[in-house]
PDB file of C-alpha atoms in Angstrom:
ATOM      1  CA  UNK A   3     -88.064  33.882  26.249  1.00  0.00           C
ATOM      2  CA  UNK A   4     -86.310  36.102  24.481  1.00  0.00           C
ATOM      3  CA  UNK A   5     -84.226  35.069  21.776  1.00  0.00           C
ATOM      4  CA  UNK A   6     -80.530  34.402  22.206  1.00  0.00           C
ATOM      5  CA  UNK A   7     -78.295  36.602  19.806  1.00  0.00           C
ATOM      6  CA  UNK A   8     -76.519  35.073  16.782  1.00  0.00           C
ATOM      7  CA  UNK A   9     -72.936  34.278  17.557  1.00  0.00           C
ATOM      8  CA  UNK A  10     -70.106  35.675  15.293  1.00  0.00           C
ATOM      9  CA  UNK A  11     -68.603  32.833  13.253  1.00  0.00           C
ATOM     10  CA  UNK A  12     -64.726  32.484  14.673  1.00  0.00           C
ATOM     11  CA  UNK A  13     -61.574  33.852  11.902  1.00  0.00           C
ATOM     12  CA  UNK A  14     -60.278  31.191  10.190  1.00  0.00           C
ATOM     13  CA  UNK A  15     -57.044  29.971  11.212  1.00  0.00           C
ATOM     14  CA  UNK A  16     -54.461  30.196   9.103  1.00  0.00           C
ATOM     15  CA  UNK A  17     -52.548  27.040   8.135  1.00  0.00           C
ATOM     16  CA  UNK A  18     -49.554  25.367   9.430  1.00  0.00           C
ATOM     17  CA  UNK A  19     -46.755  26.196   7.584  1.00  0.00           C
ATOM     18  CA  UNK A  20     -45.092  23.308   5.548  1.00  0.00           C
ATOM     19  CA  UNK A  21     -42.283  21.226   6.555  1.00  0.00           C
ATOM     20  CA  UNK A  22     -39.547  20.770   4.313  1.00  0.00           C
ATOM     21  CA  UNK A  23     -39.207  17.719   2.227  1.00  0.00           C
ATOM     22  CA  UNK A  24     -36.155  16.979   3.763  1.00  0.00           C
ATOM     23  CA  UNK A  25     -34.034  18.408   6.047  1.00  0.00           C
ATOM     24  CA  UNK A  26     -31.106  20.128   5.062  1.00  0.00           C
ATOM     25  CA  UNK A  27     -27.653  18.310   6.061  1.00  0.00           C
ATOM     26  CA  UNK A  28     -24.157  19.858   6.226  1.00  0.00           C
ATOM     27  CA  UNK A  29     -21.963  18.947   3.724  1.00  0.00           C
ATOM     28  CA  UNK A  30     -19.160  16.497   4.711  1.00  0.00           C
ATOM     29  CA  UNK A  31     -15.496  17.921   4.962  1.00  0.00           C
ATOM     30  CA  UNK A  32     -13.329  17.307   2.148  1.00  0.00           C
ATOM     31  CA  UNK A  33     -10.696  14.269   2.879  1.00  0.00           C
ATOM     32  CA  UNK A  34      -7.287  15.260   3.829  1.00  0.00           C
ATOM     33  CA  UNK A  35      -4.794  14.381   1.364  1.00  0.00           C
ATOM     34  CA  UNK A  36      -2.231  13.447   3.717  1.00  0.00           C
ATOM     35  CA  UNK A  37      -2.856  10.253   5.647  1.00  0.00           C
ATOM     36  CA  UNK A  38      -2.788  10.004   9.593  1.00  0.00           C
ATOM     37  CA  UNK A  39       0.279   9.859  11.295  1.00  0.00           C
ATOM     38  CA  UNK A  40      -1.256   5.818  12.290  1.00  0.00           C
ATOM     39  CA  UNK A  41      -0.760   4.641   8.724  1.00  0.00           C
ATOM     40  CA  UNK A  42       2.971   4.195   9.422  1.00  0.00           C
ATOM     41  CA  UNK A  43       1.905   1.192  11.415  1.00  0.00           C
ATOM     42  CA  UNK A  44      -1.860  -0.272  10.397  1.00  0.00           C
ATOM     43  CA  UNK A  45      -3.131  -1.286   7.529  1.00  0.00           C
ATOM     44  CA  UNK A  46      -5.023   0.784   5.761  1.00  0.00           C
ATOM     45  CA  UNK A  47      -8.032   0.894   3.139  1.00  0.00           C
ATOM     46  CA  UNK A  48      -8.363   3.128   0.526  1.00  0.00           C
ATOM     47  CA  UNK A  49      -9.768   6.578   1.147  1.00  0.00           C
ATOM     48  CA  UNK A  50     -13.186   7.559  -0.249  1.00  0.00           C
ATOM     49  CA  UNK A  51     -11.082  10.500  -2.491  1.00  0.00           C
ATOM     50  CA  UNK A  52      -7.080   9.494  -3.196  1.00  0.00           C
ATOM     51  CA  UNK A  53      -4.685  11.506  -2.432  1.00  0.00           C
ATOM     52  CA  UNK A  54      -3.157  14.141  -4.858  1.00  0.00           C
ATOM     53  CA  UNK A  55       0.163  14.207  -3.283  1.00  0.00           C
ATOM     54  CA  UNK A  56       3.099  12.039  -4.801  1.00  0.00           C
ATOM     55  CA  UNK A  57       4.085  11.572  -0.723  1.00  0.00           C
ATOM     56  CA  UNK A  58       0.772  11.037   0.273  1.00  0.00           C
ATOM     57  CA  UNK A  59      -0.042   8.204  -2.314  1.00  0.00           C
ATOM     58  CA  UNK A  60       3.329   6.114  -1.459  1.00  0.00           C
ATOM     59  CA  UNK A  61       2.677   5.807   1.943  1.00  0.00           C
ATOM     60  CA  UNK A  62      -0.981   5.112   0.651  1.00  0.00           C
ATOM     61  CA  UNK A  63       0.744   2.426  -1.069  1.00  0.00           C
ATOM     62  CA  UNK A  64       2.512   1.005   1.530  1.00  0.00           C
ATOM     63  CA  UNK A  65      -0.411   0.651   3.789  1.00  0.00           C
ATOM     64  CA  UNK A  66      -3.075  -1.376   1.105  1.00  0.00           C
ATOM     65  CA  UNK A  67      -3.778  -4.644   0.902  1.00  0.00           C
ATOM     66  CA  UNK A  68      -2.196  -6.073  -2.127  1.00  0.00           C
ATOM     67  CA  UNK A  69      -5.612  -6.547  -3.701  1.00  0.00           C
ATOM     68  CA  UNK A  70      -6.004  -2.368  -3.636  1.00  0.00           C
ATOM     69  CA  UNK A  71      -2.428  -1.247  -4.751  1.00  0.00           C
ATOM     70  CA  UNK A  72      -3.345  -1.148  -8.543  1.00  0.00           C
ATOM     71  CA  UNK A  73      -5.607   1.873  -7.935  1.00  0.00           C
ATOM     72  CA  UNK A  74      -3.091   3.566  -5.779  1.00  0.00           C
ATOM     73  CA  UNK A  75      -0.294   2.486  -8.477  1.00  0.00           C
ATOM     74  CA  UNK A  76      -2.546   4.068 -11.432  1.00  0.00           C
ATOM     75  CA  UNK A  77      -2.936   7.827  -9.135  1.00  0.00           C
ATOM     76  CA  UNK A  78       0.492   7.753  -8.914  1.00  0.00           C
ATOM     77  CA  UNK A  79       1.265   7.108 -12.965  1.00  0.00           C
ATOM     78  CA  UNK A  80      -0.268  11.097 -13.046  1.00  0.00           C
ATOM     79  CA  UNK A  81       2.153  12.168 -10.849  1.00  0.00           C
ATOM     80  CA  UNK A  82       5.179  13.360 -11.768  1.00  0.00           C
ATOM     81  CA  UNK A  83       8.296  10.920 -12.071  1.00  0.00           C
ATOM     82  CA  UNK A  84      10.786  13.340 -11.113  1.00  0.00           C
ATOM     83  CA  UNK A  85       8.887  14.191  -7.808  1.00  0.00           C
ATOM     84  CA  UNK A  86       8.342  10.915  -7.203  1.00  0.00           C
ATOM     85  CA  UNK A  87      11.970   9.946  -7.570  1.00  0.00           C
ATOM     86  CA  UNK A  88      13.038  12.346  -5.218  1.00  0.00           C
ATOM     87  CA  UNK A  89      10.892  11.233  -2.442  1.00  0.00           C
ATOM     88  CA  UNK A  90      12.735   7.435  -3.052  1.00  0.00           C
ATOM     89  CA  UNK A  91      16.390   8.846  -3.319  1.00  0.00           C
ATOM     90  CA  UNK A  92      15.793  11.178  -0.195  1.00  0.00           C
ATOM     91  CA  UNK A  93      14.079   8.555   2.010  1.00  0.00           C
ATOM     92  CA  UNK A  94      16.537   7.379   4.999  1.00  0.00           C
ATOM     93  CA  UNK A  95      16.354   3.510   6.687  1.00  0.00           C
ATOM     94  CA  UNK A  96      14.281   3.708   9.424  1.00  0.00           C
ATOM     95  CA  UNK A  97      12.578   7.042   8.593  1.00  0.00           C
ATOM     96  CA  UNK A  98       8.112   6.488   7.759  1.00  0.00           C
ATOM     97  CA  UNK A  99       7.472   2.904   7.211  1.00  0.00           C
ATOM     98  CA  UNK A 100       5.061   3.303   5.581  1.00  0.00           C
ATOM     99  CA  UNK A 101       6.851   5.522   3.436  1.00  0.00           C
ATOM    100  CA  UNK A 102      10.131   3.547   2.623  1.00  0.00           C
ATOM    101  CA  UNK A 103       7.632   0.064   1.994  1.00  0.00           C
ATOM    102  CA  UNK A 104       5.400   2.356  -0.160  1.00  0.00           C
ATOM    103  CA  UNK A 105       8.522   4.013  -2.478  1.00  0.00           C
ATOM    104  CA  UNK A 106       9.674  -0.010  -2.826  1.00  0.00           C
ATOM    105  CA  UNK A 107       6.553  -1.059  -4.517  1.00  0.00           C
ATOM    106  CA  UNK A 108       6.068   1.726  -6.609  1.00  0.00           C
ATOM    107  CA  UNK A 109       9.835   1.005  -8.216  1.00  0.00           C
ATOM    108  CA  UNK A 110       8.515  -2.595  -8.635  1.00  0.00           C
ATOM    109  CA  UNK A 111       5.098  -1.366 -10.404  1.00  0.00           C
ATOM    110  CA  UNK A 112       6.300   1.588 -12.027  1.00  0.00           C
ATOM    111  CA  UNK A 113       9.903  -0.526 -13.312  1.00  0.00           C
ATOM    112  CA  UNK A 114      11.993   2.138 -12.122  1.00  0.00           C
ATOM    113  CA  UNK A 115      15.384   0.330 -11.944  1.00  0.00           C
ATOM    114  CA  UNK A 116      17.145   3.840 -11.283  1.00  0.00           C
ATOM    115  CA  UNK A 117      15.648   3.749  -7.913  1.00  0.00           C
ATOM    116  CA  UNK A 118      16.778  -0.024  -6.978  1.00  0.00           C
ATOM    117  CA  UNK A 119      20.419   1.267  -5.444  1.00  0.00           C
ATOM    118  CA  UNK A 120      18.584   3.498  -3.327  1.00  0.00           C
ATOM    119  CA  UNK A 121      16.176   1.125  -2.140  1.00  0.00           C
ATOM    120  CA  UNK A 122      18.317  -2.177  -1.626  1.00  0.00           C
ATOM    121  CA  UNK A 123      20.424  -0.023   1.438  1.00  0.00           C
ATOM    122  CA  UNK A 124      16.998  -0.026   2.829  1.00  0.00           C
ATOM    123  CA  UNK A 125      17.320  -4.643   3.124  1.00  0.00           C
ATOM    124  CA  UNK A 126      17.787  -3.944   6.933  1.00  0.00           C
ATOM    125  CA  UNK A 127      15.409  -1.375   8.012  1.00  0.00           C
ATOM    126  CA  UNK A 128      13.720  -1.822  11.174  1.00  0.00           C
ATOM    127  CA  UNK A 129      10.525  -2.201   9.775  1.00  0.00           C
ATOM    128  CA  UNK A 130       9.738  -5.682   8.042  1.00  0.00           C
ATOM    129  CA  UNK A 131       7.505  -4.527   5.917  1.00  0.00           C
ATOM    130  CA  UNK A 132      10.005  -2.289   4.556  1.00  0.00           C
ATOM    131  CA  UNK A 133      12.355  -5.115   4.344  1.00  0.00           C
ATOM    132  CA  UNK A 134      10.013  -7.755   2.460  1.00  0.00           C
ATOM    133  CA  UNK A 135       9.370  -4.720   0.034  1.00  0.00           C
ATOM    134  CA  UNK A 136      12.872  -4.176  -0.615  1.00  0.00           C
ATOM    135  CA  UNK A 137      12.808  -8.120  -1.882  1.00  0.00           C
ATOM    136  CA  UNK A 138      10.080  -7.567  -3.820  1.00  0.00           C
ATOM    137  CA  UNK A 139      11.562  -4.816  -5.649  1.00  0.00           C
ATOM    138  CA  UNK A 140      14.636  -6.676  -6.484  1.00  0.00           C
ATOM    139  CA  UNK A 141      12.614  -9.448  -7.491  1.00  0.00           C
ATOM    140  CA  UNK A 142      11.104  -7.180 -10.493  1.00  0.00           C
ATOM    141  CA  UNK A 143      14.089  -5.087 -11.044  1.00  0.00           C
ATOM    142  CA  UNK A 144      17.182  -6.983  -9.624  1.00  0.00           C
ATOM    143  CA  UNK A 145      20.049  -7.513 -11.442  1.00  0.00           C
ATOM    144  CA  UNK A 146      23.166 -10.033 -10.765  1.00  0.00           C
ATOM    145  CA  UNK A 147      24.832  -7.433  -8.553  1.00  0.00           C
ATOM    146  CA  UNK A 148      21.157  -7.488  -6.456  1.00  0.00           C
ATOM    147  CA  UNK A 149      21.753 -11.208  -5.265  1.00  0.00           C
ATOM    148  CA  UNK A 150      23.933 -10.194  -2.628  1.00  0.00           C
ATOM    149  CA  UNK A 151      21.067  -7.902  -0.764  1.00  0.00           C
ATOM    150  CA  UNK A 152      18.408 -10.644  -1.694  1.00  0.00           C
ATOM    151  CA  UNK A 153      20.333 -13.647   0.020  1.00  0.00           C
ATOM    152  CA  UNK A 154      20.775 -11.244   3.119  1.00  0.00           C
ATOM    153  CA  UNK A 155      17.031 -10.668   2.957  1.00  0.00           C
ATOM    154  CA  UNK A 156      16.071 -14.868   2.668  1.00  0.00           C
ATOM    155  CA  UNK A 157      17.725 -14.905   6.035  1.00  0.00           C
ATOM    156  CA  UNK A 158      15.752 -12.348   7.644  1.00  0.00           C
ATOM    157  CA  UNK A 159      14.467 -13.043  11.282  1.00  0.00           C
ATOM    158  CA  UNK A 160      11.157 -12.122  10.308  1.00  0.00           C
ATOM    159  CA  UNK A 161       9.157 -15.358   8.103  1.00  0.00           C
ATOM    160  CA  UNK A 162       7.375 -12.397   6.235  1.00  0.00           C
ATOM    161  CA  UNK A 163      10.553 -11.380   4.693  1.00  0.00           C
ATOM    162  CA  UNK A 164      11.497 -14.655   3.932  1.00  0.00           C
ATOM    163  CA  UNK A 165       8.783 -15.560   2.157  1.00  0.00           C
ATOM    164  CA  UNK A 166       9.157 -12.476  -0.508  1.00  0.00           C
ATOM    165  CA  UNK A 167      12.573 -13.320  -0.568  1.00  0.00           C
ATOM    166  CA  UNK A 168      11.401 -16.575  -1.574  1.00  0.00           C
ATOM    167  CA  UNK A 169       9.185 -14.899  -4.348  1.00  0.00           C
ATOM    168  CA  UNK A 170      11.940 -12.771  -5.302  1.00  0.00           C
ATOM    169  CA  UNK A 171      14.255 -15.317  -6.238  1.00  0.00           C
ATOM    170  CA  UNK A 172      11.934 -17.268  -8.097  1.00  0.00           C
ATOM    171  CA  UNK A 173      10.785 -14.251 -10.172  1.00  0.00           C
ATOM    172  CA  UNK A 174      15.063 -13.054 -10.590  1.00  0.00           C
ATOM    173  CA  UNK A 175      15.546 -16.292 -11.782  1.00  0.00           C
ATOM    174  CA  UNK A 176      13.092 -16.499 -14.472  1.00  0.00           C
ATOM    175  CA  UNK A 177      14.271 -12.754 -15.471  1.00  0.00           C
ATOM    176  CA  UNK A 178      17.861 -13.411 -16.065  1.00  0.00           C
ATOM    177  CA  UNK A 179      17.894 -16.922 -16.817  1.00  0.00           C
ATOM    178  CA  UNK A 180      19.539 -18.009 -13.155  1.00  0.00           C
ATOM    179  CA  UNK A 181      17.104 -20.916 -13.082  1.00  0.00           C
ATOM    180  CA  UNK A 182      19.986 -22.949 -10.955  1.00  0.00           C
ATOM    181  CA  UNK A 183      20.355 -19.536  -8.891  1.00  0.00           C
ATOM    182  CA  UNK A 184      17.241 -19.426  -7.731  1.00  0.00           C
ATOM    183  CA  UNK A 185      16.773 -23.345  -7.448  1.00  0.00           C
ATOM    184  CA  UNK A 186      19.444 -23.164  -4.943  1.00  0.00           C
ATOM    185  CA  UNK A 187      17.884 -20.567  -2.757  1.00  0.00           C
ATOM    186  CA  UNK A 188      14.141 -22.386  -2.894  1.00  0.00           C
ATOM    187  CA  UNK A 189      15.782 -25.480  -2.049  1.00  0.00           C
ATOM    188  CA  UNK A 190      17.277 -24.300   1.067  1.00  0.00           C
ATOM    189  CA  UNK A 191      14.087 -22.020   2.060  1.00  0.00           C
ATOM    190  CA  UNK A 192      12.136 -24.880   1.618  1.00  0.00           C
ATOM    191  CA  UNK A 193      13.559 -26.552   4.917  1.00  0.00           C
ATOM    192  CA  UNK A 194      12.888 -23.432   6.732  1.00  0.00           C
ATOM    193  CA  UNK A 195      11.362 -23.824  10.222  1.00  0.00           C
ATOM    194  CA  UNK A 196       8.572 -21.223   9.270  1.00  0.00           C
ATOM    195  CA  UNK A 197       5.434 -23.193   8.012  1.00  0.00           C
ATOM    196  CA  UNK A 198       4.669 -20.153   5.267  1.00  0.00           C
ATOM    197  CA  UNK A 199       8.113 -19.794   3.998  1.00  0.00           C
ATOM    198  CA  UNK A 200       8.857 -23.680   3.610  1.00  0.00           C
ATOM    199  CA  UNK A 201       5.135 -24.126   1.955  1.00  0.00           C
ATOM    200  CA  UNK A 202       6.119 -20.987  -0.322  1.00  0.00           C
ATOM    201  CA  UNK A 203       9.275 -22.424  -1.074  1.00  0.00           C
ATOM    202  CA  UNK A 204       7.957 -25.976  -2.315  1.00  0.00           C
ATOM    203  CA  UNK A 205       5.009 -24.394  -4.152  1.00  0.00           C
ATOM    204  CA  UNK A 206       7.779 -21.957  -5.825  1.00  0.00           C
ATOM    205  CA  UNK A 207      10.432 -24.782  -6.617  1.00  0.00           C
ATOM    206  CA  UNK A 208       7.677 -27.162  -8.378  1.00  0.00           C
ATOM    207  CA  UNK A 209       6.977 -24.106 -10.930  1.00  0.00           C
ATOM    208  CA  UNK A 210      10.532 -23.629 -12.035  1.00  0.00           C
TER     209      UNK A 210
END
């Protein structure tokens, strides 16, 4: 037999090309800096970037949990007074809940006692969040001429109201040395068919 002819040795292949490390992702839209229109009636937690917006951080405000409003309260010490003022005088009762609670609060943390005048026409707003805001502001910034609004608010139909109306007195009191004042009120909110308030009351009245 004849011998079989050498075979030609195959090309090489070439090799796979390599697959990334990783895999490229697309970068994440910026957050808004105005909340959603839903903040006006949920509660909210705090955004991954705050707002830049004096607007935009008081209804921030008025949506946190307690426990989160000194972060929102220190974003808003780099805004502008003036601008922030404006937004508190302008606001009507009734108009962004979430709004009017959130310009309340920041009079009470900022200690803007110009604003109270403003605010304490807000102590029957539809919203009760507004409302129990209003108390709380009084109860930092209140002055005798304030007691009127507050003893309007500690009758409120809603117990959340009544409760920082409850609050409110006891911190007025201690302010302007209306001890008896604010006895009074605690007394009388303690009977209160509400569970909360009377507790609230009691607990308030034993640390006079």
């Amino acid at each position: 037999k004849e011998p079989e002819p050498a075979k030609e040795p195959e090309p090489a292949k070439e090799p796979a090309p390599a697959l990334p490390a990783t895999v490229p992702q697309p970068e994440p839209e910026p957050e808004p800096d105005i909340p959603p229109d839903a903040w006006n009636t949920t509660w909210a937690s705090l955004p991954t970037r705050m707002p830049v917006e004096p607007r935009a951080l008081l209804r921030l405000l008025g949506m946190v949990a307690t426990k989160d409003r000194p972060k929102v309260v220190s974003a808003l010490k780099e805004q502008p007074l003036e601008d922030i003022g404006l937004l508190v005088l302008s606001r009507r009762p009734g108009q962004e809940p979430s709004l009017g609670r959130g310009c309340a609060l920041a009079a009470a943390q900022l200690e803007r006692g110009a604003w109270l005048n403003a605010i304490s026409r807000w102590d029957s707003d539809e919203a009760a969040g507004v409302r129990a805001a209003v108390a709380e502001a009084i109860g930092a910034l209140g002055k005798p001429a304030s007691i009127t609004a507050l003893n309007r608010l500690s009758d409120d139909d809603d117990p959340g109201v009544r409760v920082a109306a409850a609050r409110a007195f006891a911190q007025l009191g201690a302010r302007l040395n209306k001890e008896m004042l604010a006895k009074a009120a605690l007394t009388r909110l303690s009977e209160d068919k509400d569970e909360d308030v009377k507790t609230t009351a009691k607990e308030l009245l034993d640390n006079l």
